[in-house]
Amino acid sequence: MTPTRRSRPTIAIVGAGAAGTLVALHLARTAGRRSTGIDVVLLDPADRWGRGPSFGTLDDQHLLNVPAAGMSALPEDPAHFVAWRTREDPDLGGDPATFAQRRQYARYLDETLTEALQGPPGEFASVRHVRARAVGLRRTGSGAVVATSDGRDVTADAVVVATGLPAAGHAWAPDALRSSAFFVPDPWAPGALDPVRRDRSGPGDVLLVGTGLTMVDVTLSLTDATNRSDRVVHAISRNARIPCAHVPELKLAAIPDVSDWGSTLAEIREEVAHHLETVERDSGDWRPGVDGLRFQISTLWSRLSEEDRAAFLASDAGAWGVLRHRMPPSSATLVHELRVAGRLVVSPGSVTAAEPLPQGGLRVTVTNRSARSISEGAEETTYDVGWVVNCTGPQADIRLLGDPFLDDLLRPRGGAATAVVSTAGMGFRTEQGRLIDSEGRTDAPVWTLGALRRGELWESTAVPEIRSQALALATSVLDTIAPLPRRLADGRLVSGHHPAARPRDPLGLPISTTAEAAAAYNAGLERLMRLQDDAEVPLREAVALDPDFALGHATLALLGHEAGADADVAASLEAARRAVRLRGDERERSLVGVVGQRVKDVRHKGARALMNHIAAHPRDILAVSAAVPTIAFSGVTDVQQEAWDLVEGLAPAYGDHWWYISLLAFTRQDQGRFEEAGLLAESALSCEPSSGHAVHAQTHVMYETGQHEGGRVWLDHWVTESGRSASHRAHFSWHAALHELALGDTEAVRGRYYSQLAPPTVTGVRALVDSASLLWRWRLTTSDWDAAVARGVPAAAGGAFTGETAPPPVAPVLDAVGSALLDTPETPFVALHSAIALATSGEAGRLAALARHCRGSNDVTIRTVVATVCDALLAAGEERWDEAATLLEDTLPVLARVGGSAAQREVVEETLLFCLVNAGQAERASTLLHTRLDRRPSPLDARRSASLAARTPTTAG
């Protein structure tokens, strides 16, 4: 009988724990975004999805080992889990640094998938939970059939193996111990510890074998008030190492650039040690160094030979695990108290023998081979205990698990096995998660993730890694079994993949060129996405490989015109117009037209054309990059809300992509949603450590929340490591200098200015916006504040400075900027900074001319807001402090119209504060300082506030 054809693809997921649930969630969400119908079947005997061994515990003392901030199921919404906890418990759930209960996380996964299926994704995806264990798989012509323990067959177009490691390993245990009723082989099995907790007869002590995170959880379970008060827990392992602890105040990960770390274990060991030492020296803690390494581990692991991997497992893995897999601070406190009280004793050793005791329990012999000397054998200790609990963790070698489904995947059929093991049997070999069979092929519709990819990734067991893999896997599965339609080079639309299909850009849009030119073009576009230097270099290579590549020429023209790239704008634009007439689809023709409009009129017709193009082609990264105001591009608007709406409206087109999350992070900080912005930036950097947009967002978060010392250290580390190829490095240096000004470290500012911000290192608009504005703020910061407060004697802007506090001269910066930007700026943002630069130079005539230029502008913001700032600066230059202060106060409510970030516009507030003090307006200055200090900590503002308070008379009641 011919089987009934299913109306839409089916994906079978073997395992419904965290990994399986996350795959189901991202399949549903991705299918919803694509408007593709799918059916998902979760195969797992558990009563609910989302549980699994990791989160199935019912003990409230068992906490996650990752802060709540890192546990979101949705990469594009890293505050999702924190927000869910806040709804669950408004008093305790809102702190992203807390460590939630494991069972609470299981409920979160359950509810998140359930809610997704009830929302828009549920229109396209169904999820059915079959409570049975998978025991085998056989290939069919276009899919696979999964056999279950209850005799059913589940037919699927694709299969995802999400079992994790389904059994604890206890091959180390002697036969007498394994066969004993007083041995707990798997403490995570439902109810496994209940007999131990209830036992009131025989020896009260318990022996735990293994001293990792499982030991911590089991110890807490066996020493609370429900247990025997005389119980002592003995924990042993070969080296007696217990996990390190997280610190209560989390720090940002310091991600290293590992491109030149070598490929041998010896080379990488040396580089890792240097990295950790450097991070600890600079930040005072090694943990950010370890957390940063986590994002590069798979890269480093892929370089190692099998011999080096085996050596790492034998000699380094244990030490790495102690640093990497840390326990929550509250758990660490309890463990410390138990050790001090003698209720937890940790010792080196291995179990070598066991025998039953007459009154119940076991006498266990433990041998410490590390104590062996030349004259004596290994040291032996015996323990009389009621129970022995296996805390050594899962069996890593899947060949030893005895799992029928995994064994079946490894069993040859018809000459080939569906899967082969990777390093040391730690899971399967894959190509981006898709199983590689014993003949090296990847044509089986079977994928895997999580612990079953440890052999090829090493770091592959924590939720942040599994979440990213689940998203990538969902995309890969749907691309394979339900591919989106593609347009061929001749314009025909076909379903699915086709060998004649055009190459694609990083977001999957087709491009009309050769494969070789497309590869070069994509390299340039990816550099642009990461905010890296020399994006035009591979773009020039692309058009050299294909002179009729219209998109390549148009991109060069746009970057040359708006981003200062080394390109002949007119020639590139003409080449693009010629090429697109020969070959190009509707999007490419539209983009060439947009570039032409932008070259003629950036702010008006060019902006409208760009927005119309994005409305039709929202996944066009080049167009969106040009439209959103960032370091690299002026964008299409200076109005905050319009810029926010632009970014927010792109969410359906980009979803979880790291580049979009980076832009969203910057939008969130601009909205003052700093916690969410920081989480988004961290999420983006975990996917792409070189994302300049994410770093820019995180830098603003740290400044606006007063993390000045940590911000300076973190930013310098990034620029030195992952940001070594970053473009606009001067702007990141400017951010670091602001931290240093806030800390009062003007000599550090001096060193940074001359090495990173002084001409000729910085020229043009960057010299204006970064270097000149820094010199002005430096002057305001280092003027004789105390004298002005105490005597009412003005410390004039641009006046004399003495000693080491005097800033450098501004004249070389103005020369590097050029007269066009200074005297006839076209945008409000540039005009504001031109005014600041001219005020710094003390050129009153030139500043007055700029004020006249602004009042004659067609741009209402230049004509009103910036012209008023010019007038205020002129008044300050003539020491008319009250007038200057009044004018500046008038601009503050509308200053956001100028554009730029809050940190950049803060220069006006700094100038107002300076004018108020010089005008003798101590009360108004104090109010402004208190407002700023309420917003964020600042040593500089605190010192200023104290100076005002000490010299301002108080009125007695």
CSV table of N, CA, C and O in Angstrom, one decimal, residues 586 611-618:
chain,number,residue,atom,x,y,z
A,586,GLU,N,15.5,43.4,-9.8
A,586,GLU,CA,14.8,44.6,-9.4
A,586,GLU,C,15.5,45.3,-8.2
A,586,GLU,O,15.6,46.5,-8.1
A,611,MET,N,14.8,54.9,2.0
A,611,MET,CA,13.7,54.3,2.8
A,611,MET,C,12.7,53.5,2.0
A,611,MET,O,12.2,52.5,2.4
A,612,ASN,N,12.4,54.0,0.8
A,612,ASN,CA,11.5,53.3,-0.1
A,612,ASN,C,12.1,52.0,-0.5
A,612,ASN,O,11.4,50.9,-0.6
A,613,HIS,N,13.4,52.0,-0.8
A,613,HIS,CA,14.1,50.7,-1.1
A,613,HIS,C,14.1,49.7,0.0
A,613,HIS,O,13.8,48.5,-0.2
A,614,ILE,N,14.3,50.2,1.3
A,614,ILE,CA,14.3,49.3,2.4
A,614,ILE,C,12.9,48.7,2.7
A,614,ILE,O,12.8,47.6,3.1
A,615,ALA,N,11.9,49.5,2.4
A,615,ALA,CA,10.5,49.0,2.6
A,615,ALA,C,10.3,47.8,1.7
A,615,ALA,O,9.6,46.9,2.0
A,616,ALA,N,10.9,47.9,0.5
A,616,ALA,CA,10.7,46.8,-0.5
A,616,ALA,C,11.7,45.6,-0.2
A,616,ALA,O,11.4,44.5,-0.5
A,617,HIS,N,12.9,46.0,0.3
A,617,HIS,CA,13.9,45.0,0.5
A,617,HIS,C,14.6,45.1,1.9
A,617,HIS,O,15.7,45.6,2.0
A,618,PRO,N,13.8,44.8,2.9
A,618,PRO,CA,14.3,45.0,4.3
A,618,PRO,C,15.6,44.3,4.7
A,618,PRO,O,16.2,44.7,5.6
